[in-house]
Each structure stands twice: as C-alpha cells, then as structure tokens.
PDB file of C-alpha atoms in Angstrom:
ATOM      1  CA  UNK A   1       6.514  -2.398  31.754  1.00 44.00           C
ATOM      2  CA  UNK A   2       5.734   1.173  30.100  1.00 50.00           C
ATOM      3  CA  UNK A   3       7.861   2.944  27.522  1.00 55.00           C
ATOM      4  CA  UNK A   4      10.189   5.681  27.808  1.00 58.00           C
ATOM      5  CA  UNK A   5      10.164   7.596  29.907  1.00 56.00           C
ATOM      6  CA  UNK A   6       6.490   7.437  31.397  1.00 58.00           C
ATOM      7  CA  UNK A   7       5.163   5.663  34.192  1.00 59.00           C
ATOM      8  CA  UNK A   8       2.070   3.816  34.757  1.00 65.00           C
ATOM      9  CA  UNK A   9       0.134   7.112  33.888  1.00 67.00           C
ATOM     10  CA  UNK A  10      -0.422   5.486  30.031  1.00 68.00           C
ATOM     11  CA  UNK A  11      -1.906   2.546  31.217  1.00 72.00           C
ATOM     12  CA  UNK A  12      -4.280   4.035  34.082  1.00 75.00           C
ATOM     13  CA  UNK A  13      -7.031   2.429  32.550  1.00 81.00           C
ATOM     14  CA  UNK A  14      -6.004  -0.644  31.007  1.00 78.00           C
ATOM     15  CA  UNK A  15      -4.543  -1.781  34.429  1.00 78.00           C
ATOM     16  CA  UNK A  16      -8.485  -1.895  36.580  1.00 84.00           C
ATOM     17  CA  UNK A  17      -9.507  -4.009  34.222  1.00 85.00           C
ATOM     18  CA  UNK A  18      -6.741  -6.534  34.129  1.00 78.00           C
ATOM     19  CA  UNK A  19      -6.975  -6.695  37.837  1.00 77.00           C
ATOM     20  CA  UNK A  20      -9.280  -8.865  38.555  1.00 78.00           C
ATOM     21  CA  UNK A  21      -7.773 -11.596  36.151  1.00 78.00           C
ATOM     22  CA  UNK A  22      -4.348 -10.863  36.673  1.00 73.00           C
ATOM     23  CA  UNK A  23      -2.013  -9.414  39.212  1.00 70.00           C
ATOM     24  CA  UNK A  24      -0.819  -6.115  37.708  1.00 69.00           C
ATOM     25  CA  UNK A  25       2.837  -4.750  38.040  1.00 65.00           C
ATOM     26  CA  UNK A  26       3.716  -2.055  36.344  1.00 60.00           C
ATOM     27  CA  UNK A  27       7.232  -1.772  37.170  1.00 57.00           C
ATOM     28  CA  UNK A  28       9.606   1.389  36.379  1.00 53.00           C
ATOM     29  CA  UNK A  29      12.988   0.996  35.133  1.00 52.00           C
ATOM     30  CA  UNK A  30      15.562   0.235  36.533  1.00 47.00           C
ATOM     31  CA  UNK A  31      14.426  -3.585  36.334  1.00 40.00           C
ATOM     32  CA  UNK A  32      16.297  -4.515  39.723  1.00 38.00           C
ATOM     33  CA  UNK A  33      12.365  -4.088  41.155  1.00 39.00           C
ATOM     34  CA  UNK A  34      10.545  -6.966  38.999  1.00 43.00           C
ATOM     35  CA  UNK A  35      12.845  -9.458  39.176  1.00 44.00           C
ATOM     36  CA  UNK A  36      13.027  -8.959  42.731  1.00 46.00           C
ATOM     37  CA  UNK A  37       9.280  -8.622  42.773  1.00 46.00           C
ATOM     38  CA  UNK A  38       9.007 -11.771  40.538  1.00 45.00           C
ATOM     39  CA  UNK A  39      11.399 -13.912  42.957  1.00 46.00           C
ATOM     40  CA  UNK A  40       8.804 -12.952  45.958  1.00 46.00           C
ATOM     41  CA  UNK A  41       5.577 -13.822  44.133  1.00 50.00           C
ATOM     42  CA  UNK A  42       5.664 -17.793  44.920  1.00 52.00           C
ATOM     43  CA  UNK A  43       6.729 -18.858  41.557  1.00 53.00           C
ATOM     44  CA  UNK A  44       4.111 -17.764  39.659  1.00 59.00           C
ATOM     45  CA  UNK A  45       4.496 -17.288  35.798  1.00 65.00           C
ATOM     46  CA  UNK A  46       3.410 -13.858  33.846  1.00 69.00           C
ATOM     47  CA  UNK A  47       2.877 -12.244  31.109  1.00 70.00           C
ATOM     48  CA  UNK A  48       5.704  -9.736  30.180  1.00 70.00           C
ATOM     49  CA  UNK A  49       3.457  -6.865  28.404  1.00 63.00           C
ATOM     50  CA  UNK A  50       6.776  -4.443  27.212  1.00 59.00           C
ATOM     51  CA  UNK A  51       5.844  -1.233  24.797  1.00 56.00           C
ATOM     52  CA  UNK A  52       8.843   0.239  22.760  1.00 57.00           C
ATOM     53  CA  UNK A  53      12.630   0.023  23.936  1.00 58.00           C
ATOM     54  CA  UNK A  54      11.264  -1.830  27.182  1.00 66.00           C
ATOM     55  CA  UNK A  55      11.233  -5.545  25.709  1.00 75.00           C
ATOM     56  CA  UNK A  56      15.123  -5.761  26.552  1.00 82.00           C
ATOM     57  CA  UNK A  57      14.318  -6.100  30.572  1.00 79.00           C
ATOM     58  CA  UNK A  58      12.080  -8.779  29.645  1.00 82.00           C
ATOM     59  CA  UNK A  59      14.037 -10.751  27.359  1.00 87.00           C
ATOM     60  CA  UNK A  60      16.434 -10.831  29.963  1.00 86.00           C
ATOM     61  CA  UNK A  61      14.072 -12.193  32.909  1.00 84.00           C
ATOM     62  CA  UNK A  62      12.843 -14.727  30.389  1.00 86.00           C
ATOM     63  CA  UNK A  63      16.817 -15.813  29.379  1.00 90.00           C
ATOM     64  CA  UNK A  64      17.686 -16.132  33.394  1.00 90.00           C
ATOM     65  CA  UNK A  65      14.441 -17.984  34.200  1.00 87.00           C
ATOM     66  CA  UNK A  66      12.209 -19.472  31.468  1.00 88.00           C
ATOM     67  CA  UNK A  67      10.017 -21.152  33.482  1.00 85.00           C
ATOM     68  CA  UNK A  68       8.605 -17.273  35.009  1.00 81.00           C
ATOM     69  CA  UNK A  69       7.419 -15.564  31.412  1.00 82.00           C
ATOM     70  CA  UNK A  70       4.442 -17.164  30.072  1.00 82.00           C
ATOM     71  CA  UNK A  71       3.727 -15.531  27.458  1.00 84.00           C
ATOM     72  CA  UNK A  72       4.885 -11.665  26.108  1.00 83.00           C
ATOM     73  CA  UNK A  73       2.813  -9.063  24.866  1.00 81.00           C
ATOM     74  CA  UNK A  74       4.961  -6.960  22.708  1.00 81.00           C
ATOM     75  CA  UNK A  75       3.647  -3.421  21.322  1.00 78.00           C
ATOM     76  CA  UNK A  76       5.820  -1.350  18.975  1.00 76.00           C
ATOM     77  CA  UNK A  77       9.098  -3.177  19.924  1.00 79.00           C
ATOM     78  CA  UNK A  78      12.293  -4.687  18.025  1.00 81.00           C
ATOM     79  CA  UNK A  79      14.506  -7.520  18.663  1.00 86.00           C
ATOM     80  CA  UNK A  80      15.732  -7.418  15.045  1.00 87.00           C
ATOM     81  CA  UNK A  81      18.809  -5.125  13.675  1.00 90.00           C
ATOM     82  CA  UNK A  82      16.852  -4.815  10.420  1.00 88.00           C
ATOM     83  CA  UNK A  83      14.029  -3.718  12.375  1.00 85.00           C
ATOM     84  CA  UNK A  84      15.958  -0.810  13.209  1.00 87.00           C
ATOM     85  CA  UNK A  85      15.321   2.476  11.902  1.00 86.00           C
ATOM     86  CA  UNK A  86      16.696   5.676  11.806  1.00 89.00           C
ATOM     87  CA  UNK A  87      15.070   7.169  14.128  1.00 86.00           C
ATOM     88  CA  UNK A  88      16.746   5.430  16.435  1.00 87.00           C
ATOM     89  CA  UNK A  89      20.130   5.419  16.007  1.00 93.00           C
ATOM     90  CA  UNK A  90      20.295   8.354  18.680  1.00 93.00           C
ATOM     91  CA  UNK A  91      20.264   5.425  20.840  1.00 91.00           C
ATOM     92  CA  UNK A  92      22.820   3.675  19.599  1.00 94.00           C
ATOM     93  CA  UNK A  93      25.094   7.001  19.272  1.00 96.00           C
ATOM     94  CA  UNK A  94      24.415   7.824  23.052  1.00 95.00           C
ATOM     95  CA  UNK A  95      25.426   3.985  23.598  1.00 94.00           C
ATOM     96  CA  UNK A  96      28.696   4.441  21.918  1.00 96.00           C
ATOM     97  CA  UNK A  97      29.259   8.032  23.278  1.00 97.00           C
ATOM     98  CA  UNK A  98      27.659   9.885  26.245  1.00 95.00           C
ATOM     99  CA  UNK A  99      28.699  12.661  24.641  1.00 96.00           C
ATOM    100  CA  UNK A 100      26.330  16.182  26.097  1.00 94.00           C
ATOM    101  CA  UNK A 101      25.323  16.592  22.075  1.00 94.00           C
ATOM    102  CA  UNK A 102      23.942  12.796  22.169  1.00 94.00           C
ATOM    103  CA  UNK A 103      22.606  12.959  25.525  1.00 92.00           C
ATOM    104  CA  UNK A 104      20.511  16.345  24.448  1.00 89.00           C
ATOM    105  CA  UNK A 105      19.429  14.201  21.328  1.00 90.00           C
ATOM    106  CA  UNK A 106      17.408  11.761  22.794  1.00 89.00           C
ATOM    107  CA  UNK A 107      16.246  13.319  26.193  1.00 86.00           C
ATOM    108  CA  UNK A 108      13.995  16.648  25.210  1.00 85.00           C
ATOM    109  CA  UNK A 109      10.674  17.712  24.919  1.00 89.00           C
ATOM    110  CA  UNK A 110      10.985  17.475  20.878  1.00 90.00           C
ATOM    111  CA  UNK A 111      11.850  13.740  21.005  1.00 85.00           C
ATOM    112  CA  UNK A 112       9.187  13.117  23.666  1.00 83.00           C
ATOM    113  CA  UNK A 113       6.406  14.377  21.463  1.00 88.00           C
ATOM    114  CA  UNK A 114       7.728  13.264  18.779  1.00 87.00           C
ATOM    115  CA  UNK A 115       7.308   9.300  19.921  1.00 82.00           C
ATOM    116  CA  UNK A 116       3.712  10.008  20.079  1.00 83.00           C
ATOM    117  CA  UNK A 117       3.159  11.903  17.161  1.00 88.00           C
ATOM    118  CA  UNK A 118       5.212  10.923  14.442  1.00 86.00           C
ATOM    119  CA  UNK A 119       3.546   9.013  11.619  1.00 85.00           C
ATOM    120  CA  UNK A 120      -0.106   9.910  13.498  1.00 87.00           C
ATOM    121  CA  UNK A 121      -2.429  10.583  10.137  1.00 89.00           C
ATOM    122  CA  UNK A 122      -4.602  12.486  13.448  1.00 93.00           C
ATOM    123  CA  UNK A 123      -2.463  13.866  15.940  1.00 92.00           C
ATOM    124  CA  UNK A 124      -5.581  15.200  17.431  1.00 94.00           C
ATOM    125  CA  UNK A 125      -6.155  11.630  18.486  1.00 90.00           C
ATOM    126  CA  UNK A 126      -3.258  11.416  20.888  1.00 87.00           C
ATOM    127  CA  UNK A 127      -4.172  13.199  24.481  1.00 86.00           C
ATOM    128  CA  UNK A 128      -1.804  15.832  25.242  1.00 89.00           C
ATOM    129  CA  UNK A 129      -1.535  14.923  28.999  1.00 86.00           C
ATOM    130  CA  UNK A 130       0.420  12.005  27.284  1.00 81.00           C
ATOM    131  CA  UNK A 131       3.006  13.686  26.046  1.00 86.00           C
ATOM    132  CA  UNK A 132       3.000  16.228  28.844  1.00 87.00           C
ATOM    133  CA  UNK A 133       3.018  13.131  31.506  1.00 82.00           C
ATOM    134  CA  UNK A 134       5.799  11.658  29.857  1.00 81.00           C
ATOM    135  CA  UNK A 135       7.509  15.264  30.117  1.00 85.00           C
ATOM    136  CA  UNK A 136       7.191  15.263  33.353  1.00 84.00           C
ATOM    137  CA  UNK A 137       8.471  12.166  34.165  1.00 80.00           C
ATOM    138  CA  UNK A 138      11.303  12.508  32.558  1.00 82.00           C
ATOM    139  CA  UNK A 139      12.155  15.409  34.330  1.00 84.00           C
ATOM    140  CA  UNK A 140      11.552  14.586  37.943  1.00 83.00           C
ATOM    141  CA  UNK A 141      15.119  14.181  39.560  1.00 86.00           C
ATOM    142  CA  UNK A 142      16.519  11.358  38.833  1.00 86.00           C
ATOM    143  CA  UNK A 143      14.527   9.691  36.274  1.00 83.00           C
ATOM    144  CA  UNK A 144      17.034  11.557  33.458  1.00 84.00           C
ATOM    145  CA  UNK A 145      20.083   9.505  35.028  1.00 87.00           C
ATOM    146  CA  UNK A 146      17.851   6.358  34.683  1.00 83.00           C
ATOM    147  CA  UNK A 147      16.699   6.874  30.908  1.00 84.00           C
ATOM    148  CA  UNK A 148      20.351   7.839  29.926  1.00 89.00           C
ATOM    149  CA  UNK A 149      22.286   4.318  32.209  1.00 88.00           C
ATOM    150  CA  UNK A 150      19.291   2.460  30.117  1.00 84.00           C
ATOM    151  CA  UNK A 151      20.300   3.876  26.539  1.00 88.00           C
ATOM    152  CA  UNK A 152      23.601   3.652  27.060  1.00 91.00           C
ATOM    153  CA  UNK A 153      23.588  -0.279  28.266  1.00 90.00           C
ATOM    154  CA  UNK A 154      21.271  -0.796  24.842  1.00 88.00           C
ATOM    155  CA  UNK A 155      23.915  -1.778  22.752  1.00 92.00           C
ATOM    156  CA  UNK A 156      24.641  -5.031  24.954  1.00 93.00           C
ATOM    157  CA  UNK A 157      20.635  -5.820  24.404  1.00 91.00           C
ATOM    158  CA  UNK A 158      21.337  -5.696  20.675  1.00 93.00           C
ATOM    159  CA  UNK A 159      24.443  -7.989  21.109  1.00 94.00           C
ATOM    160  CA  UNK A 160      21.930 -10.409  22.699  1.00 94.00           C
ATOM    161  CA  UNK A 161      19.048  -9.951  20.246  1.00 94.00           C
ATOM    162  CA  UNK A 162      20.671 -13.735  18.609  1.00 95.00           C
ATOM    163  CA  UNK A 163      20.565 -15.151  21.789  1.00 96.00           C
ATOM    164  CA  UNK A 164      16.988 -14.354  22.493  1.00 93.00           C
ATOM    165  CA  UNK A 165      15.778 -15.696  19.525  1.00 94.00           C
ATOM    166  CA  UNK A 166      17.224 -18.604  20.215  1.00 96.00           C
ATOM    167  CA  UNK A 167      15.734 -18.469  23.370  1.00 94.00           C
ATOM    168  CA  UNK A 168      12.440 -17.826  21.957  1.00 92.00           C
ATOM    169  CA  UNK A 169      12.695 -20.903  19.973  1.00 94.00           C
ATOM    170  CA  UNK A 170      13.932 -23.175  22.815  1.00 95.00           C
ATOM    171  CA  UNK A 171      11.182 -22.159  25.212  1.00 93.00           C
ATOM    172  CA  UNK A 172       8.226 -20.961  22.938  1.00 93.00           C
ATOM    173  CA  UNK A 173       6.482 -18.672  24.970  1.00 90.00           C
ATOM    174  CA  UNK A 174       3.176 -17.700  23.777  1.00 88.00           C
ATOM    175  CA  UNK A 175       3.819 -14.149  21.830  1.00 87.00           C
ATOM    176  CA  UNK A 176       1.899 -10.964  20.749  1.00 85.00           C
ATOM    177  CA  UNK A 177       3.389  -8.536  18.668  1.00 83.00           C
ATOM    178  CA  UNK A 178       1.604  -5.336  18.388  1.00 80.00           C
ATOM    179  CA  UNK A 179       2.398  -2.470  15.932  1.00 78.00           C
ATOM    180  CA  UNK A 180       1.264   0.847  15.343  1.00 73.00           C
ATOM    181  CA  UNK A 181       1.250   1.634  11.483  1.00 79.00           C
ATOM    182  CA  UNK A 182       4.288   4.279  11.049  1.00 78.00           C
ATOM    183  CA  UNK A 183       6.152   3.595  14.553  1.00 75.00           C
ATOM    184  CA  UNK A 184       8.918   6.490  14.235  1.00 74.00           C
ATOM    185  CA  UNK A 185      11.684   3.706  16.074  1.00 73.00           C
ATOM    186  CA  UNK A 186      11.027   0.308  14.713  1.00 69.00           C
ATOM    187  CA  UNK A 187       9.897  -1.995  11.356  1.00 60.00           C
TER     188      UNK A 187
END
C-alpha cells in the first residue's frame, strides 16, 4: 500500500522486480479492495509493505485475520502517540472537525510537497514528477473525498494503536521498520 495520496506511480520500479518472487498488489485506499482481494487469493499469507499514514489498513487486516500477514514492512510510519509529531496534528484536527479551514490544511499542493521535502538536506534528490504525481492524484475526482473519509476515521486507528501492539505481541509477525532521517509526520 502507497502513501498519501499517490498511487502505484512511487513504486513503478520497485514492483518488476518483486514480481517474480512475490505477487504484487498495490492496492489504493479505500481498503475494501485488499481484503477482498486477500479473501480470493487461496489463503495465501503476505507481506503488508505500508509507507506513512497507510499502516492503519494493515494493522487492521492483520487484527481480523492473523494467520494472512506474514510479515510487515513498515517505512516512515507510527503506531505510537509519542511518535506523533506536530506536523501531524492537521490530521487529528480534520478528525475531530471537518471543518473547510482543516480540510484546506491537509489537502494542498503546499502539504503535498512538503511530505517529500521537508527535512531533505538535498531536495534536488527527490524527482519532481513525485510530487507532481502525487498532485495529480489527489486531484482526480474523487480521490479528495477518499483522502479526507481516511483522515477523518484516523482517530479510531489511534484508539486501536494498544490493541495492535498487543496484537503484535500475540502473533509476532516478522517486522521492518524503515525511517527516513527527519520524517516531517512521525518519530
């Protein structure tokens, strides 16, 4: 699962060379499509790879079925409060209030760029047709209404944060945790 609000686009060329040793998904939010997908894939167990404020959808398809998530691959992601930072408390405003201010807060151009530069010591590492694919994403039809139902329903995932952990515990999943020095969002 990508971050917000891009599609596959980031991963274009991580994803041919998985192939051939695993069976790729990249699934868009909402995450009605992978568990669905998951039910129809004759029991088979992943690997939940889940950048940024994605992890949520798979901590929940690992607390309804265990036995499915093999392992997760976790880049630049939280399931800590303490690990939150201030950057994203836009989030949890927009949670608690779908006000238009907190709405225009954490869907715009500004925020989308700065996700990928923020904390860069080169910005002139990071490919512009990242941010501007991202962009565009989140501004076909649609895809706004999806990005805003997920932030405002990320509250409950922080309710559950406890919960997973225990269920991390329990079920000891194989886990990678992946950070990129300075993430804007997260510890």
């Amino acid at each position: 699962m990508h971050g917000f609000p891009s599609s596959s686009h980031m991963f274009r060329n991580l994803i041919p060379r998985l192939n051939g040793d695993f069976h790729v998904v990249a699934a868009d939010l909402p995450g009605d499509f992978l568990r669905g997908r998951r039910r129809g894939s004759g029991g088979a167990r992943g690997v939940a790879a889940d950048p940024r404020l994605r992890p949520p959808v798979a901590l929940r398809l690992h607390h309804s079925n265990p036995t499915r998530v093999a392992a997760f691959v976790v880049q630049n992601a939280n399931a800590y409060k303490a690990g939150l930072t201030p950057a994203f408390q836009p989030i949890i405003d927009y949670g608690n209030d779908q006000s238009d201010v907190n709405e225009r807060s954490v869907l715009n151009f500004e925020t989308a760029k700065f996700q990928f530069l923020h904390g860069m010591p080169d910005v002139t590492l990071v490919s512009p047709d990242a941010i501007i694919s991202c962009q565009y994403t989140l501004d076909t039809p649609g895809n706004d209404t999806i990005q805003l139902s997920y932030f405002a329903d990320y509250n409950s995932s922080i309710a559950l944060y406890d919960t997973w952990h225990a269920d991390i515990r329990r079920n000891q999943p194989a886990v990678l945790v992946l950070f990129r020095k300075n993430d804007p969002f997260f510890f």
